[in-house]
Every structure is written in structure tokens, then in C-alpha cells.
């Protein structure tokens, strides 16, 4: 749909890339949030308080650092 919008002049290529970047960023963050495998080892469970079974979400810093940038050459 983005390609068609760009080709028909309804959207610029920068707008299309921005939309795609936002979509992919959201999908990656959702995947990180929902990840349950591999299970945490005991030291990680203790550090997280035992309530966060997600191996990639301890402080949320990784998830918050995922962004996108449009580069057009």
C-alpha cells in the first residue's frame, strides 16, 4: 500500500519510509515485550524480583532505545 501511495503521488517516499519505520519499530517492541523464552536463570530472577519472566525486559532500557531513522540517498 505504501508503494502504491508513493507511486500515485499521495505520499512522499520520506512519509512512506517513516510509516514503515514506525510500524517495524512497534512490531519489534511488541515482540520484546511478549518474549517468554529462554526462561530467566536464578540470578536474573532475583534481580528482577521474580515477577518478570521476560529475558529481554529488566529495566525497559533496551525496548525504549529502539527507534527508526529514514535515510534517503
PDB file of C-alpha atoms in Angstrom:
ATOM      1  CA  UNK A   1       0.000   0.000   0.000  1.00  0.00           C
ATOM      2  CA  UNK A   2       2.839   2.382   0.789  1.00  0.00           C
ATOM      3  CA  UNK A   3       4.460   1.725  -2.575  1.00  0.00           C
ATOM      4  CA  UNK A   4       1.181   2.410  -4.357  1.00  0.00           C
ATOM      5  CA  UNK A   5       0.669   5.633  -2.377  1.00  0.00           C
ATOM      6  CA  UNK A   6       4.153   6.843  -3.333  1.00  0.00           C
ATOM      7  CA  UNK A   7       3.748   5.902  -6.993  1.00  0.00           C
ATOM      8  CA  UNK A   8       0.366   7.632  -7.213  1.00  0.00           C
ATOM      9  CA  UNK A   9       1.754  10.795  -5.590  1.00  0.00           C
ATOM     10  CA  UNK A  10      -0.462  10.557  -2.499  1.00  0.00           C
ATOM     11  CA  UNK A  11       2.559  10.184  -0.210  1.00  0.00           C
ATOM     12  CA  UNK A  12       6.223  11.123  -0.400  1.00  0.00           C
ATOM     13  CA  UNK A  13       8.897   8.454  -0.154  1.00  0.00           C
ATOM     14  CA  UNK A  14      10.036  10.011   3.145  1.00  0.00           C
ATOM     15  CA  UNK A  15       6.490   9.729   4.544  1.00  0.00           C
ATOM     16  CA  UNK A  16       6.274   6.107   3.397  1.00  0.00           C
ATOM     17  CA  UNK A  17       9.620   5.240   4.980  1.00  0.00           C
ATOM     18  CA  UNK A  18       8.592   6.967   8.200  1.00  0.00           C
ATOM     19  CA  UNK A  19       5.329   4.992   8.306  1.00  0.00           C
ATOM     20  CA  UNK A  20       7.188   1.751   7.628  1.00  0.00           C
ATOM     21  CA  UNK A  21       9.782   2.584  10.292  1.00  0.00           C
ATOM     22  CA  UNK A  22       7.117   3.264  12.897  1.00  0.00           C
ATOM     23  CA  UNK A  23       5.357   0.007  12.024  1.00  0.00           C
ATOM     24  CA  UNK A  24       8.525  -2.103  12.276  1.00  0.00           C
ATOM     25  CA  UNK A  25       9.615  -0.348  15.483  1.00  0.00           C
ATOM     26  CA  UNK A  26       6.247  -1.114  17.099  1.00  0.00           C
ATOM     27  CA  UNK A  27       6.412  -4.773  15.980  1.00  0.00           C
ATOM     28  CA  UNK A  28       9.927  -5.198  17.440  1.00  0.00           C
ATOM     29  CA  UNK A  29       8.948  -3.581  20.744  1.00  0.00           C
ATOM     30  CA  UNK A  30       5.859  -5.809  20.968  1.00  0.00           C
ATOM     31  CA  UNK A  31       7.970  -8.918  20.295  1.00  0.00           C
ATOM     32  CA  UNK A  32      10.451  -7.921  23.011  1.00  0.00           C
ATOM     33  CA  UNK A  33       7.618  -7.277  25.464  1.00  0.00           C
ATOM     34  CA  UNK A  34       5.885 -10.611  24.784  1.00  0.00           C
ATOM     35  CA  UNK A  35       9.022 -12.787  24.761  1.00  0.00           C
ATOM     36  CA  UNK A  36       8.961 -15.624  27.293  1.00  0.00           C
ATOM     37  CA  UNK A  37      11.828 -17.818  26.099  1.00  0.00           C
ATOM     38  CA  UNK A  38      14.510 -18.657  27.059  1.00  0.00           C
ATOM     39  CA  UNK A  39      13.486 -18.579  30.719  1.00  0.00           C
ATOM     40  CA  UNK A  40      15.448 -16.412  33.124  1.00  0.00           C
ATOM     41  CA  UNK A  41      18.189 -18.013  35.195  1.00  0.00           C
ATOM     42  CA  UNK A  42      18.128 -17.690  39.005  1.00  0.00           C
ATOM     43  CA  UNK A  43      20.376 -14.566  39.293  1.00  0.00           C
ATOM     44  CA  UNK A  44      18.201 -12.725  36.760  1.00  0.00           C
ATOM     45  CA  UNK A  45      15.016 -13.811  38.517  1.00  0.00           C
ATOM     46  CA  UNK A  46      16.363 -12.462  41.825  1.00  0.00           C
ATOM     47  CA  UNK A  47      17.415  -9.154  40.228  1.00  0.00           C
ATOM     48  CA  UNK A  48      14.025  -8.666  38.576  1.00  0.00           C
ATOM     49  CA  UNK A  49      12.157  -9.553  41.754  1.00  0.00           C
ATOM     50  CA  UNK A  50      10.987 -12.841  40.292  1.00  0.00           C
ATOM     51  CA  UNK A  51       7.963 -11.225  38.685  1.00  0.00           C
ATOM     52  CA  UNK A  52       9.311 -10.527  35.188  1.00  0.00           C
ATOM     53  CA  UNK A  53       9.715 -13.776  33.206  1.00  0.00           C
ATOM     54  CA  UNK A  54      10.969 -11.926  30.120  1.00  0.00           C
ATOM     55  CA  UNK A  55      14.694 -12.355  29.326  1.00  0.00           C
ATOM     56  CA  UNK A  56      14.921  -9.027  27.433  1.00  0.00           C
ATOM     57  CA  UNK A  57      12.954  -6.755  29.761  1.00  0.00           C
ATOM     58  CA  UNK A  58      14.698  -5.985  33.021  1.00  0.00           C
ATOM     59  CA  UNK A  59      14.792  -2.193  33.159  1.00  0.00           C
ATOM     60  CA  UNK A  60      12.999  -1.496  29.867  1.00  0.00           C
ATOM     61  CA  UNK A  61      16.060   0.342  28.555  1.00  0.00           C
ATOM     62  CA  UNK A  62      16.524  -1.951  25.523  1.00  0.00           C
ATOM     63  CA  UNK A  63      12.905  -1.602  24.442  1.00  0.00           C
ATOM     64  CA  UNK A  64      12.936   2.176  24.932  1.00  0.00           C
ATOM     65  CA  UNK A  65      16.092   2.555  22.840  1.00  0.00           C
ATOM     66  CA  UNK A  66      14.577   1.039  19.679  1.00  0.00           C
ATOM     67  CA  UNK A  67      13.808   3.762  17.150  1.00  0.00           C
ATOM     68  CA  UNK A  68      13.991   4.330  13.425  1.00  0.00           C
ATOM     69  CA  UNK A  69      15.536   6.864  11.057  1.00  0.00           C
ATOM     70  CA  UNK A  70      14.653   7.413   7.403  1.00  0.00           C
ATOM     71  CA  UNK A  71      17.694   7.615   5.120  1.00  0.00           C
ATOM     72  CA  UNK A  72      17.185   8.616   1.510  1.00  0.00           C
ATOM     73  CA  UNK A  73      20.202   8.830  -0.773  1.00  0.00           C
TER      74      UNK A  73
END
